[in-house]
Coordinates of C-alpha atoms in Angstrom, one line a residue:
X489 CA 0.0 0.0 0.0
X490 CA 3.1 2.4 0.6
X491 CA 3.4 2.7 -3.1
X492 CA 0.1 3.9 -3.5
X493 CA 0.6 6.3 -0.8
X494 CA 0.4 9.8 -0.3
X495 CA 2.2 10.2 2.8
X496 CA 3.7 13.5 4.6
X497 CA 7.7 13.7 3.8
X498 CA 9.5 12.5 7.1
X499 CA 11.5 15.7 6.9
X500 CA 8.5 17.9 6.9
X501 CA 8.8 19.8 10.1
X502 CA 5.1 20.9 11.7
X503 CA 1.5 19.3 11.2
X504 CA 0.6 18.8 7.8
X505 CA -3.5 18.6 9.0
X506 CA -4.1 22.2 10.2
X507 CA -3.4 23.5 6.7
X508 CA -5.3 20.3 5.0
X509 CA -8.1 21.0 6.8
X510 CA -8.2 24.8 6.3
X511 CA -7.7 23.9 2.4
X512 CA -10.6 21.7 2.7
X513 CA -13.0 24.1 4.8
X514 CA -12.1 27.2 2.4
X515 CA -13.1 24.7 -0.7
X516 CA -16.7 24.7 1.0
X517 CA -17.0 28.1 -1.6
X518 CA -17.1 25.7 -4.6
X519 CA -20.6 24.3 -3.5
X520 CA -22.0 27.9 -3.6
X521 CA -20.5 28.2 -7.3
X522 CA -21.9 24.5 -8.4
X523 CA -25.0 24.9 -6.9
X524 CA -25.8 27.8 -8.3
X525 CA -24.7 26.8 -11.8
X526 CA -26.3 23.7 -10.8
X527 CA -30.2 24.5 -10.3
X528 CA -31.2 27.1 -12.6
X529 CA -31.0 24.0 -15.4
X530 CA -34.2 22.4 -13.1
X531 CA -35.7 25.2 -12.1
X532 CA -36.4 26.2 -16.2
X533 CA -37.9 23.2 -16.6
X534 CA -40.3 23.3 -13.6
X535 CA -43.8 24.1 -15.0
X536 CA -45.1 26.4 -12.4
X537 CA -41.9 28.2 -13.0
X538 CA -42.6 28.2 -16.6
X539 CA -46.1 29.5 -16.6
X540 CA -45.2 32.5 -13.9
X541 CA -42.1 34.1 -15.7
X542 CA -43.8 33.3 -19.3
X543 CA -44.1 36.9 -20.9
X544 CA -46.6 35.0 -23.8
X545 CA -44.2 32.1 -25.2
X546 CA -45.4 29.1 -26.0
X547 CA -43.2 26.0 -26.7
X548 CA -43.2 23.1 -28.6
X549 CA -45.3 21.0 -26.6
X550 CA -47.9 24.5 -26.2
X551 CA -47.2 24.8 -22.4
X552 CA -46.4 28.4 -21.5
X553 CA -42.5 29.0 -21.2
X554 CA -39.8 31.1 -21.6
X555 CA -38.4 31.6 -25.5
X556 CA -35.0 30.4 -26.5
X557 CA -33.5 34.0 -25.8
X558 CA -34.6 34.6 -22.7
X559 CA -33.6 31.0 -21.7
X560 CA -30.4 31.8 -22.5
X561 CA -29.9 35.5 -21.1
X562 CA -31.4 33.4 -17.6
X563 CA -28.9 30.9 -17.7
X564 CA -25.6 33.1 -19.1
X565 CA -26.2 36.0 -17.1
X566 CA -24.8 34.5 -14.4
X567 CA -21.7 34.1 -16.2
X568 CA -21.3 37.7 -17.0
X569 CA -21.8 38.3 -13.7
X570 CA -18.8 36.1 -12.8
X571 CA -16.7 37.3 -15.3
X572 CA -16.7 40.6 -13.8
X573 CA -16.4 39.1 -10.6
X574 CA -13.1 37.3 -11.2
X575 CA -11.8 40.3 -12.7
X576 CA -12.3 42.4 -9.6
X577 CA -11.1 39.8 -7.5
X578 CA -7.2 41.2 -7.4
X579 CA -8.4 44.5 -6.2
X580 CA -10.0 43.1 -2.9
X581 CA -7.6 39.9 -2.2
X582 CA -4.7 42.7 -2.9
X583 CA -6.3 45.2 -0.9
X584 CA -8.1 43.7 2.2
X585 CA -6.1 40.3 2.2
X586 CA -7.3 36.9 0.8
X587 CA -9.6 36.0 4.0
X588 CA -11.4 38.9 4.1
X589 CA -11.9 39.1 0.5
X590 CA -13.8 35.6 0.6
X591 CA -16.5 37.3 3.4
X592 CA -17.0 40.1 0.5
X593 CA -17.9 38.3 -1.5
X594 CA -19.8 36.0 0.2
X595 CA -22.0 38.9 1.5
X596 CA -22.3 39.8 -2.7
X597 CA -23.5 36.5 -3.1
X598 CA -26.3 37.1 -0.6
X599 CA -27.4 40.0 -2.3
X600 CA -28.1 38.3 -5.5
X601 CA -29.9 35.1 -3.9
X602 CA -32.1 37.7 -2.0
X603 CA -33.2 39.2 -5.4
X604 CA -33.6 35.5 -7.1
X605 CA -36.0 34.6 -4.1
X606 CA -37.8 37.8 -4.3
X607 CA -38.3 38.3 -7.8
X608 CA -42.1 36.6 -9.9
X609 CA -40.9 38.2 -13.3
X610 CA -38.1 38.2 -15.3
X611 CA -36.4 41.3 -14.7
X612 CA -35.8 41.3 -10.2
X613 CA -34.6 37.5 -11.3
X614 CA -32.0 38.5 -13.8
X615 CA -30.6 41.0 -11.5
X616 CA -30.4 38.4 -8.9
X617 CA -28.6 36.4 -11.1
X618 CA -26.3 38.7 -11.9
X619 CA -25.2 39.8 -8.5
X620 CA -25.0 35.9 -7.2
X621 CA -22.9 35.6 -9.8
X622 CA -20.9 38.5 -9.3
X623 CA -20.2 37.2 -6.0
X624 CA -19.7 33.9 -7.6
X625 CA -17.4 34.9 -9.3
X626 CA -15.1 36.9 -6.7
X627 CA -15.3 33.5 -4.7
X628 CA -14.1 31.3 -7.6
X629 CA -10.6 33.5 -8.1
X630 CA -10.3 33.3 -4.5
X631 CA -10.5 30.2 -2.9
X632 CA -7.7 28.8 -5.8
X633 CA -5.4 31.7 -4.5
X634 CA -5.5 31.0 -0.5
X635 CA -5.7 27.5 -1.2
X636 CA -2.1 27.6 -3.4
X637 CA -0.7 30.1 -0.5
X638 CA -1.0 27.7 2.6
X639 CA -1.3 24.1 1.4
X640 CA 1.8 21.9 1.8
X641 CA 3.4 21.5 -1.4
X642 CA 3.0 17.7 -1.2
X643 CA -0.3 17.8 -1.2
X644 CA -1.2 21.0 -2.5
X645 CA -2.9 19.6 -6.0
X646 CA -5.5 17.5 -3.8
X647 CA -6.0 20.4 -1.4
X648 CA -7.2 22.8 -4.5
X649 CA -8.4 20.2 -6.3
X650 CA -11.3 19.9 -3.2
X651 CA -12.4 22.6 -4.7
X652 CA -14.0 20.9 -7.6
X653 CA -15.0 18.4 -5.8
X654 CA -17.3 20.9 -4.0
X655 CA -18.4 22.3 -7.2
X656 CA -20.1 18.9 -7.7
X657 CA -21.5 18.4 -4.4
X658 CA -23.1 21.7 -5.2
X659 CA -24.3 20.4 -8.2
X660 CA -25.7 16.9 -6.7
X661 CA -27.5 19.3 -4.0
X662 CA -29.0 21.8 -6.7
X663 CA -29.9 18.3 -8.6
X664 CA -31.5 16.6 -5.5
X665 CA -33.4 20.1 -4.6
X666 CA -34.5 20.5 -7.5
X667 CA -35.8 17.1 -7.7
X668 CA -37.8 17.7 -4.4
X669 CA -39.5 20.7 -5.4
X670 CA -40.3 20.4 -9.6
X671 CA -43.5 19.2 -8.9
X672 CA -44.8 21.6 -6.6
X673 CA -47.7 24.5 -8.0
X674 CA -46.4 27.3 -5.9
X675 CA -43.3 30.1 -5.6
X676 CA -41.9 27.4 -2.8
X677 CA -40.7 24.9 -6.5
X678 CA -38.1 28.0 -7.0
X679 CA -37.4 29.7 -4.0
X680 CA -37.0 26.6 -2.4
X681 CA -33.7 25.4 -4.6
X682 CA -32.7 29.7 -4.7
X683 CA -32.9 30.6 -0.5
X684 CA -31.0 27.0 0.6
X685 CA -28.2 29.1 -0.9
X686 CA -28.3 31.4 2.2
X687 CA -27.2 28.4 4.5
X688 CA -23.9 27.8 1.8
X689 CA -22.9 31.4 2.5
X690 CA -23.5 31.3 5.8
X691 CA -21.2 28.7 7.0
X692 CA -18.6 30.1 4.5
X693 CA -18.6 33.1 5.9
X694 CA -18.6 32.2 9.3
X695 CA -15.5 29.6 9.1
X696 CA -13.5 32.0 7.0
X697 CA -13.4 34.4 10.4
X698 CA -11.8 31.6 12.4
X699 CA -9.3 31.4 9.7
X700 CA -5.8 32.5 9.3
X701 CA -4.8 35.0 6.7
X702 CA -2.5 33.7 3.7
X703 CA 0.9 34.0 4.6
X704 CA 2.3 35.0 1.9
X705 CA -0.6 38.2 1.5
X706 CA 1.5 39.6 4.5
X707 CA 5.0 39.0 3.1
X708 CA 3.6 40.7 0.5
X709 CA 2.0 43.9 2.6
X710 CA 5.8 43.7 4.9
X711 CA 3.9 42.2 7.8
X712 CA 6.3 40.0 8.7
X713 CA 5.4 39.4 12.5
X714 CA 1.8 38.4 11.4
X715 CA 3.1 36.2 8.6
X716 CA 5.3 34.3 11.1
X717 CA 2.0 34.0 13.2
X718 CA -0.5 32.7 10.4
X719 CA 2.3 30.0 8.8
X720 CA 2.7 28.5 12.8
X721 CA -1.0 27.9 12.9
X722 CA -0.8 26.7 9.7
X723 CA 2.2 24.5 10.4
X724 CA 1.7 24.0 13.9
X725 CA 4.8 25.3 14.8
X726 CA 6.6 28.1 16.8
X727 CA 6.7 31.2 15.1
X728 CA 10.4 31.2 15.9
X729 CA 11.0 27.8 14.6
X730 CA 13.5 27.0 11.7
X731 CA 11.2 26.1 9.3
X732 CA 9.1 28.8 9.6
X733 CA 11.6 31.0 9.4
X734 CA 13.3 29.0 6.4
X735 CA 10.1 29.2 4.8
X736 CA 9.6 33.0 5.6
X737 CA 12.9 33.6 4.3
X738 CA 12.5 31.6 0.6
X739 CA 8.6 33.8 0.5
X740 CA 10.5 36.7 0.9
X741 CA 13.3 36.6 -1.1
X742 CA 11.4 35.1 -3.8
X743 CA 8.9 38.3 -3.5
X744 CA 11.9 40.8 -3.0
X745 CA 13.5 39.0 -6.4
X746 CA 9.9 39.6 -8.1
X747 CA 9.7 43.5 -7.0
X748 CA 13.7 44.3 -7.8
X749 CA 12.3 44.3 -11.3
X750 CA 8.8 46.6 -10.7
X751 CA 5.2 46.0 -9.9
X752 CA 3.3 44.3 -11.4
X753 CA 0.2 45.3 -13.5
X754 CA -2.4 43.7 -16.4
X755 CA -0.6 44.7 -18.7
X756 CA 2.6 43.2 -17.1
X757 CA 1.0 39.6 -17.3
X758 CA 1.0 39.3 -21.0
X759 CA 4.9 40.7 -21.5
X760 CA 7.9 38.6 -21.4
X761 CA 8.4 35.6 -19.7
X762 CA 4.7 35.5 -17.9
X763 CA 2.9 35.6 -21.3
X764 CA 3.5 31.8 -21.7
X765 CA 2.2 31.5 -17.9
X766 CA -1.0 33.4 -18.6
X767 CA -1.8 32.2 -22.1
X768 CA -1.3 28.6 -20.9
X769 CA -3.9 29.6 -17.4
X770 CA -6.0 31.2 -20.0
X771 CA -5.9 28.0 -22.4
X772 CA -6.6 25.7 -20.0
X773 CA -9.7 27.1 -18.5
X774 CA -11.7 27.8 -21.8
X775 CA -11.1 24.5 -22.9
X776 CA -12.3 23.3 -19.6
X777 CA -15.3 24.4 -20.6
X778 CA -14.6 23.9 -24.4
X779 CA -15.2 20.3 -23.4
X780 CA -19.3 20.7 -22.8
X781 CA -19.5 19.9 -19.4
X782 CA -21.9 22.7 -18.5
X783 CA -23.8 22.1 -21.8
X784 CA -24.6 19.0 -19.7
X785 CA -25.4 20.8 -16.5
X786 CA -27.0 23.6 -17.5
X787 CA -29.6 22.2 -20.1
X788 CA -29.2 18.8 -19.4
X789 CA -32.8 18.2 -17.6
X790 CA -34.2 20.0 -21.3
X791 CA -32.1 17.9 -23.7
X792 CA -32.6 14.3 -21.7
X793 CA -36.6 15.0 -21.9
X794 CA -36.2 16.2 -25.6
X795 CA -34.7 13.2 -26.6
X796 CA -37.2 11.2 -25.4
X797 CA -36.5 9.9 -21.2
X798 CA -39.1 9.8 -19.5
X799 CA -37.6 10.8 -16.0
X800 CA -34.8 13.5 -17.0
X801 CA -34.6 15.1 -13.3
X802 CA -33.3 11.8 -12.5
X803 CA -31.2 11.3 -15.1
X804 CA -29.8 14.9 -14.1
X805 CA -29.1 13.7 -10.5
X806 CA -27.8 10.5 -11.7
X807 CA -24.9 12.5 -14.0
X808 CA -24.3 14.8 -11.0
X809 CA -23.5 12.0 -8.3
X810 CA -21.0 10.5 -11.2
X811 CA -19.3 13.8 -11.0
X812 CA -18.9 13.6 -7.3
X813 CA -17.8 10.3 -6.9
X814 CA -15.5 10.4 -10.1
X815 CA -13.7 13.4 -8.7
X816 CA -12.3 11.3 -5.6
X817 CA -9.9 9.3 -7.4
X818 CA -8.4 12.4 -9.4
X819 CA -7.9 13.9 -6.3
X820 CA -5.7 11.5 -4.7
X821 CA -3.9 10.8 -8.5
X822 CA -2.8 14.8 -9.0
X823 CA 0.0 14.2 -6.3
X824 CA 0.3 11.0 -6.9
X825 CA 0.8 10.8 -11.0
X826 CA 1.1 13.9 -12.1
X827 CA -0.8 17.1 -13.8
X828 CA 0.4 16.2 -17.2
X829 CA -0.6 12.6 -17.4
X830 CA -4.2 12.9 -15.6
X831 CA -4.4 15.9 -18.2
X832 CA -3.2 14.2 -21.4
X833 CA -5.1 11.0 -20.8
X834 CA -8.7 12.8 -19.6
X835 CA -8.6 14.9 -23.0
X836 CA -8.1 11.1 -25.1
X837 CA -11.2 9.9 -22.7
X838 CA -13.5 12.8 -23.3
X839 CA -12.8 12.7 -26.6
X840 CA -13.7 9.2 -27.6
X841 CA -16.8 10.2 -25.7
X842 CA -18.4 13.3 -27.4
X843 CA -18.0 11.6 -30.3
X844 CA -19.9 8.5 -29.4
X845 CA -22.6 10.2 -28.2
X846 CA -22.4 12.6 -31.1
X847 CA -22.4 9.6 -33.1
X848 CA -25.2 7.5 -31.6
X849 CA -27.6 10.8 -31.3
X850 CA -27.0 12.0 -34.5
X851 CA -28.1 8.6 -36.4
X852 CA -30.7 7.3 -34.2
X853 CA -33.1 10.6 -33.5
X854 CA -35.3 13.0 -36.2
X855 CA -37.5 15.6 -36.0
X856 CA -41.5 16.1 -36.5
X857 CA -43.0 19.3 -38.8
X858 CA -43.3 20.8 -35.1
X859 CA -39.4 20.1 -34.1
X860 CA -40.3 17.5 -31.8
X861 CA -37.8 14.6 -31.1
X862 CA -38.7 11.4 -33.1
X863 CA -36.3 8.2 -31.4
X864 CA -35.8 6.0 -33.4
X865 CA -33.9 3.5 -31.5
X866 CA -34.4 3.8 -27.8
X867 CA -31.3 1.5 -26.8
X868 CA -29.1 3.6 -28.2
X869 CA -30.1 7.1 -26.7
X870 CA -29.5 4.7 -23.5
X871 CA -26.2 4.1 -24.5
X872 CA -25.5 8.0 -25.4
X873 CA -26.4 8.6 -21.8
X874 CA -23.9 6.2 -20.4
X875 CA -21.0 7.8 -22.8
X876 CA -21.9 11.2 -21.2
X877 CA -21.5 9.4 -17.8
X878 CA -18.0 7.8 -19.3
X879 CA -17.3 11.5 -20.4
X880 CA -18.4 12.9 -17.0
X881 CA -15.9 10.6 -14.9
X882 CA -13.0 11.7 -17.4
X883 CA -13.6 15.5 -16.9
X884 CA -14.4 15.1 -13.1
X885 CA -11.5 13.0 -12.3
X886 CA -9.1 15.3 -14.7
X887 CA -9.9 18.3 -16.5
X888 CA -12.3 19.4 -13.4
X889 CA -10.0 20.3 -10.4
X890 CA -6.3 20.1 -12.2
X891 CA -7.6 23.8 -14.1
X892 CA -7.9 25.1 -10.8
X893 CA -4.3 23.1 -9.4
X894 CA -2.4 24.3 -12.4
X895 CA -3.7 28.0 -12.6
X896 CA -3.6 28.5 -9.2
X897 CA 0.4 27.7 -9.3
X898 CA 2.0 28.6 -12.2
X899 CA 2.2 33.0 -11.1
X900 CA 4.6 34.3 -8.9
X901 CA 3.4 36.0 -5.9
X902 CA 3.2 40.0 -7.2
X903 CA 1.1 38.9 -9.9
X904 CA -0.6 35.7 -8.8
X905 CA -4.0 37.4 -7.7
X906 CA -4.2 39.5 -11.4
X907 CA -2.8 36.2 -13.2
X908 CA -5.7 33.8 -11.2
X909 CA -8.6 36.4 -12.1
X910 CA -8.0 36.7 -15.9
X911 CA -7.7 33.1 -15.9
X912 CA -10.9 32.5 -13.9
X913 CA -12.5 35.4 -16.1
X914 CA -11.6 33.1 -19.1
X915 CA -13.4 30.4 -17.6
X916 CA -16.5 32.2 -16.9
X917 CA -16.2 33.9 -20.1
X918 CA -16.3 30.9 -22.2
X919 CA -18.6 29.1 -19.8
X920 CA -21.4 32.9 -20.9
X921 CA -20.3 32.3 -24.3
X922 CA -21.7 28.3 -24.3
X923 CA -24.5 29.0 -21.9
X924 CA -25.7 32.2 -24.0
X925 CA -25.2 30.3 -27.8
X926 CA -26.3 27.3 -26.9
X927 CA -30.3 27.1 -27.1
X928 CA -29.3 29.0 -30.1
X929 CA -27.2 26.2 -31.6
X930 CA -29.4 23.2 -30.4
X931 CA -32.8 24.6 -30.5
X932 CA -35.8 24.4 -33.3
X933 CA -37.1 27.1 -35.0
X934 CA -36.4 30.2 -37.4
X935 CA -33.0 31.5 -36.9
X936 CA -31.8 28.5 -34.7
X937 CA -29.5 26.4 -36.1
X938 CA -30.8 22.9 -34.5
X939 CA -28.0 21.1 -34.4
X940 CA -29.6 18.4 -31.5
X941 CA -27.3 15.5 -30.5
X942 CA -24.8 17.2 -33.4
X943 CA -23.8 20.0 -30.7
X944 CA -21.5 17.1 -29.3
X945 CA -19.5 17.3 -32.5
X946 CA -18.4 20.5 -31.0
X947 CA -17.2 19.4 -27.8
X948 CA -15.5 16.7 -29.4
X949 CA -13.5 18.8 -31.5
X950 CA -12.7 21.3 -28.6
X951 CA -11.5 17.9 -26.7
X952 CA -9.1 16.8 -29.5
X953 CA -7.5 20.3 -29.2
X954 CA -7.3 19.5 -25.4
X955 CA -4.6 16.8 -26.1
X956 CA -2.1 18.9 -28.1
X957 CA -2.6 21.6 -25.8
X958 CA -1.8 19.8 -22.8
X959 CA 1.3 17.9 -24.3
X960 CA 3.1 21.2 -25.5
X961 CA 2.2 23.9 -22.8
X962 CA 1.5 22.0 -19.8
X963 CA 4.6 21.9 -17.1
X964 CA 4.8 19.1 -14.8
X965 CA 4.8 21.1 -11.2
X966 CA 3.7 18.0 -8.8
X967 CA 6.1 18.2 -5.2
X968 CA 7.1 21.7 -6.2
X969 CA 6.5 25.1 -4.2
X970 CA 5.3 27.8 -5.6
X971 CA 8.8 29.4 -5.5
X972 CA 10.0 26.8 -7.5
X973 CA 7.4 26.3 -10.1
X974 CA 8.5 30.0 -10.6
X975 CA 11.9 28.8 -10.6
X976 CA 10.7 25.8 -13.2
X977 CA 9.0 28.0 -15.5
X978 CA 12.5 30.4 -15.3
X979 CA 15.0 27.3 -16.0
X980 CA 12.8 25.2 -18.6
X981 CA 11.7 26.4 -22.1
X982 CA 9.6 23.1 -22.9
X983 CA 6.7 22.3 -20.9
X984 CA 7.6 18.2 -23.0
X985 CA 11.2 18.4 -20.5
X986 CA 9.6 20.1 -17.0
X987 CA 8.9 16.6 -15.2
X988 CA 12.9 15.9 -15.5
X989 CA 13.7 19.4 -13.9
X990 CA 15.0 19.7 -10.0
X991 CA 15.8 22.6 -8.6
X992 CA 19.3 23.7 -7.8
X993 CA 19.1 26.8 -5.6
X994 CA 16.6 28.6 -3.8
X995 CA 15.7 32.5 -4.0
X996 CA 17.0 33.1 -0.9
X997 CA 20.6 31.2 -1.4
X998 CA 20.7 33.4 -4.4
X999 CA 19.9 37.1 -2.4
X1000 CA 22.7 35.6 -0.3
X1001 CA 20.5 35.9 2.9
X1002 CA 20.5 31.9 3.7
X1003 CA 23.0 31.6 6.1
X1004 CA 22.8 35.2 7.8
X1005 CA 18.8 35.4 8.2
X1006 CA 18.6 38.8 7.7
X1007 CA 18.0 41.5 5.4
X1008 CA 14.7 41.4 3.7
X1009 CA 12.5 39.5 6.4
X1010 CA 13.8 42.0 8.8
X1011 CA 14.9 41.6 12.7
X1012 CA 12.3 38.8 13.4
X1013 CA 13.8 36.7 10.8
X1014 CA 17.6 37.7 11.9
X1015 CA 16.4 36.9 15.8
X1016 CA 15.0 33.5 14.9
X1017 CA 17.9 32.2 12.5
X1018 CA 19.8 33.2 15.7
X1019 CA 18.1 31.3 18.3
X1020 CA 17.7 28.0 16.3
X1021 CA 21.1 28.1 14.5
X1022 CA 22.4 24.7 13.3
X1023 CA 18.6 23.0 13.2
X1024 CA 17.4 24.4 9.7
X1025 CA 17.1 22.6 7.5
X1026 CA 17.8 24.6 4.6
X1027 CA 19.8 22.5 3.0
X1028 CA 17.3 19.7 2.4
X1029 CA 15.3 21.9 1.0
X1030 CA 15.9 21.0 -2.9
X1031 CA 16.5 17.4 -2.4
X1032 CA 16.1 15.7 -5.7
X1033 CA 13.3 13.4 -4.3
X1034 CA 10.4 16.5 -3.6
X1035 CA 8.8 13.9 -1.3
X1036 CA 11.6 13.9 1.1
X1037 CA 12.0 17.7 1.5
X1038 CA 10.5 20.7 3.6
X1039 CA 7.2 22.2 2.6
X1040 CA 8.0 26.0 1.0

């Protein structure tokens, strides 16, 4: 079982579970971002739903509903509201710290569900919607960011990678919820599935004022005192200990290095050496959602009864607890194999899955005069439905939380918050983009294009791309601090040659302030160095097996 292990280095001074379970707490935000991505799919379906926002439309079937547009300005403005969201997200996390940056937004979030649960016409619901996903959207640049600043390097890609995993418990939920309530003829089948998202803020915001602040936000503000404070509780060690002070020190000079050669700005991110870093963030997020999995959990409860199930709510909440469950084992792989590998090999397995279902719905469905599905072959819309379940455990347990691993620690620390919100904004951008042109794409009906099951073509294509993105612009960054994934991306022009790189110095060997202690983390670092003098252990730091060296 050893060899299957992920098991703390025996050289890793301090607890390892303080900052586990803090990383695991703070990735409690994802359920308020899949939840409410997750229910607005049911809740457009419901009928009482249908017949109280109508403005006069009438669909297929003739049952009062919402038109094709509107459907889609519900569903995306969300997403615009989290695009904005992730854009801001530097200016408060750079501003008022990480941790209280997350209550912000939480209290943004609130705002918007109040509207949603308020609102019998269109117009109070889209506003709600945009504000919940304002805060959304704040949220989803944030957790990433003090996730990557105090997880253990040896376990970091499972500690950010909770964070998808909480996406799709808030997706199960929003399924299950909405579920319980589609049948009921009163405001309680909607504002049921909206207000339970007062509780998800709630107890986010509550834990988050219990929690420390990231320590490297206060290296980065000079508070060096309260840095050394927030990495103990972290680490479970004395402020004054070695290897908080060794890992103060590497913080520092790594930061000092960054601002020796000017702050950093937008603009900033896309010149020189971090252009590769942010086009490569950037890639990976809109193909994320290049790969259709929102197609899926946004208007999946429409397109299962379109093509002809009987019971799509529970087809819905049957997708949604393979997304949970298939997120476990990628969780425990990320530090285990790799972030190339589980990348490379989830693009081949999604792809062979759009196209199957492409394939199978494509050649066994029609249409009636009226647009109306006509299946032709029942077994094999069966079978497209356990592809999309195939496809669902290859994005969950890949492609799901490594976006968030490998953005969230490929920027150094003066431009990691901007670098983590335009990536995030990508994300959300794209993830508008689908949710806005897609009942454009797939519906019937003048000036639709009605594409159907063909709309999986599209993710398949966007999947295929996945695979030669992955092998030429991901780096291999598994065991690695954040330091020296900086140092990685510095050292190694080919993402193909990163998972043969060590490390052969640190920043803080090269400011030449190892051995004295002092200098940039000022006269607590220079005390400290003092008082435990001959028990660092600096110089195991860049061991060439990352497993057997101190957390930075």
């Amino acid at each position: 079982m050893g060899r299957f292990a992920i098991a703390k280095p025996k050289e890793e001074a301090g607890k390892a579970w303080p900052a586990i379970v803090i990383g695991l707490f703070v990735a409690f935000g994802g359920v308020l971002f899949g939840y409410d991505t997750g229910t607005i799919g049911g809740i457009i379906a419901m009928d009482y739903w249908q017949n109280l926002f109508s403005t006069g439309y009438v669909n297929t079937k003739g049952h009062l509903d919402i038109s094709p547009s509107q459907s889609s300005a519900i569903v995306s403005i969300l997403s615009a509201g989290t695009f904005f969201g992730a854009l801001g997200s530097p200016f408060l996390a750079d501003t008022i710290g990480r941790k209280f940056a997350l209550i912000a937004s939480s209290v943004v979030f609130i705002l918007g569900v109040i509207f949603q649960t308020a609102a019998t016409a269109l117009p109070l619901f889209l506003a709600g919607r945009f504000f919940a996903g304002f805060g959304v959207g704040l949220i989803s640049a944030l957790i990433p960011l003090y996730q990557s600043e105090t997880a253990p390097r040896w376990i970091r890609g499972a500690i950010v990678g909770a964070y998808q995993f909480a996406i799709t418990i808030g997706l199960l939920l929003a399924a299950v919820v909405d579920y319980s309530t589609q049948d009921r003829q009163d405001t309680g089948s909607y504002r049921i599935p909206v207000a339970v998202q007062f509780a998800w803020a709630i107890i986010l915001i509550g834990g988050m004022l219990l929690l420390p602040e990231s320590p490297r936000y206060l290296i980065k503000k000079g508070q060096h005192d309260r840095a050394a404070q927030s990495l103990s509780k972290l680490r479970r060690l004395d402020p004054n200990h070695s290897a908080i002070q060794d890992e103060l020190r590497e913080i520092q000079a790594n930061h000092d290095y960054e601002m020796s050669i000017g702050a950093a700005t937008y603009i900033d991110c896309f010149r020189g050496p971090m252009l590769k870093r942010q086009l490569t963030g950037m890639g990976l997020q809109a193909l994320q959602q290049l790969t259709g999995i929102n197609f899926i959990f946004y208007y999946g409860t429409q397109y299962f009864k379109n093509s002809g199930i009987q019971d799509s709510f529970t087809i819905q909440v049957i997708t949604s607890c393979i997304n949970v469950v298939s997120t476990i084992p990628g969780l425990y792989a990320v530090d285990k194999l790799g972030r190339r590998p589980l990348l490379l090999w989830g693009a081949v397995g999604m792809c062979a899955s759009q196209f199957l279902v492409a394939m199978l719905g494509t050649l066994t469905t029609g249409q009636d005069a009226a647009g109306n599905i006509i299946v032709y072959n029942v077994a094999a819309q069966k079978a497209g439905i356990a592809f999309i379940c195939i496809y669902i455990f290859f994005f969950a347990s890949t492609w799901g939380p490594l976006a968030w691993v490998v953005t969230g620690e490929i920027f150094p620390l003066k431009s990691r918050a901007r670098g983590l919100s335009m990536t995030t904004a990508t994300n959300w951008l794209l993830n508008w983009a689908i949710a806005y042109a897609t009942p454009y794409l797939v519906n019937y009906g003048e000036g639709y294009a009605n594409l159907q099951s063909k709309i999986f073509f599209v993710w398949f294509g966007a999947c295929f791309i996945c695979i030669s993105f992955v092998y030429f612009f991901i780096y291999e960054t598994k065991g690695w601090s954040l330091e020296e994934v900086d140092e990685l991306y510095n050292e190694v022009s080919s993402a193909r040659k990163s998972a043969g790189w060590t490390p052969k110095t640190t920043f803080a060997e090269r400011q030449g302030i190892a051995g004295a202690g002092a200098g940039a983390t000022g006269g607590l670092i220079e005390k400290s160095v003092g008082k435990n003098e001959g028990h660092s252990d600096a110089g195991s730091h860049h061991d060439a097996n990352p497993e057997a060296a101190p957390a930075v």
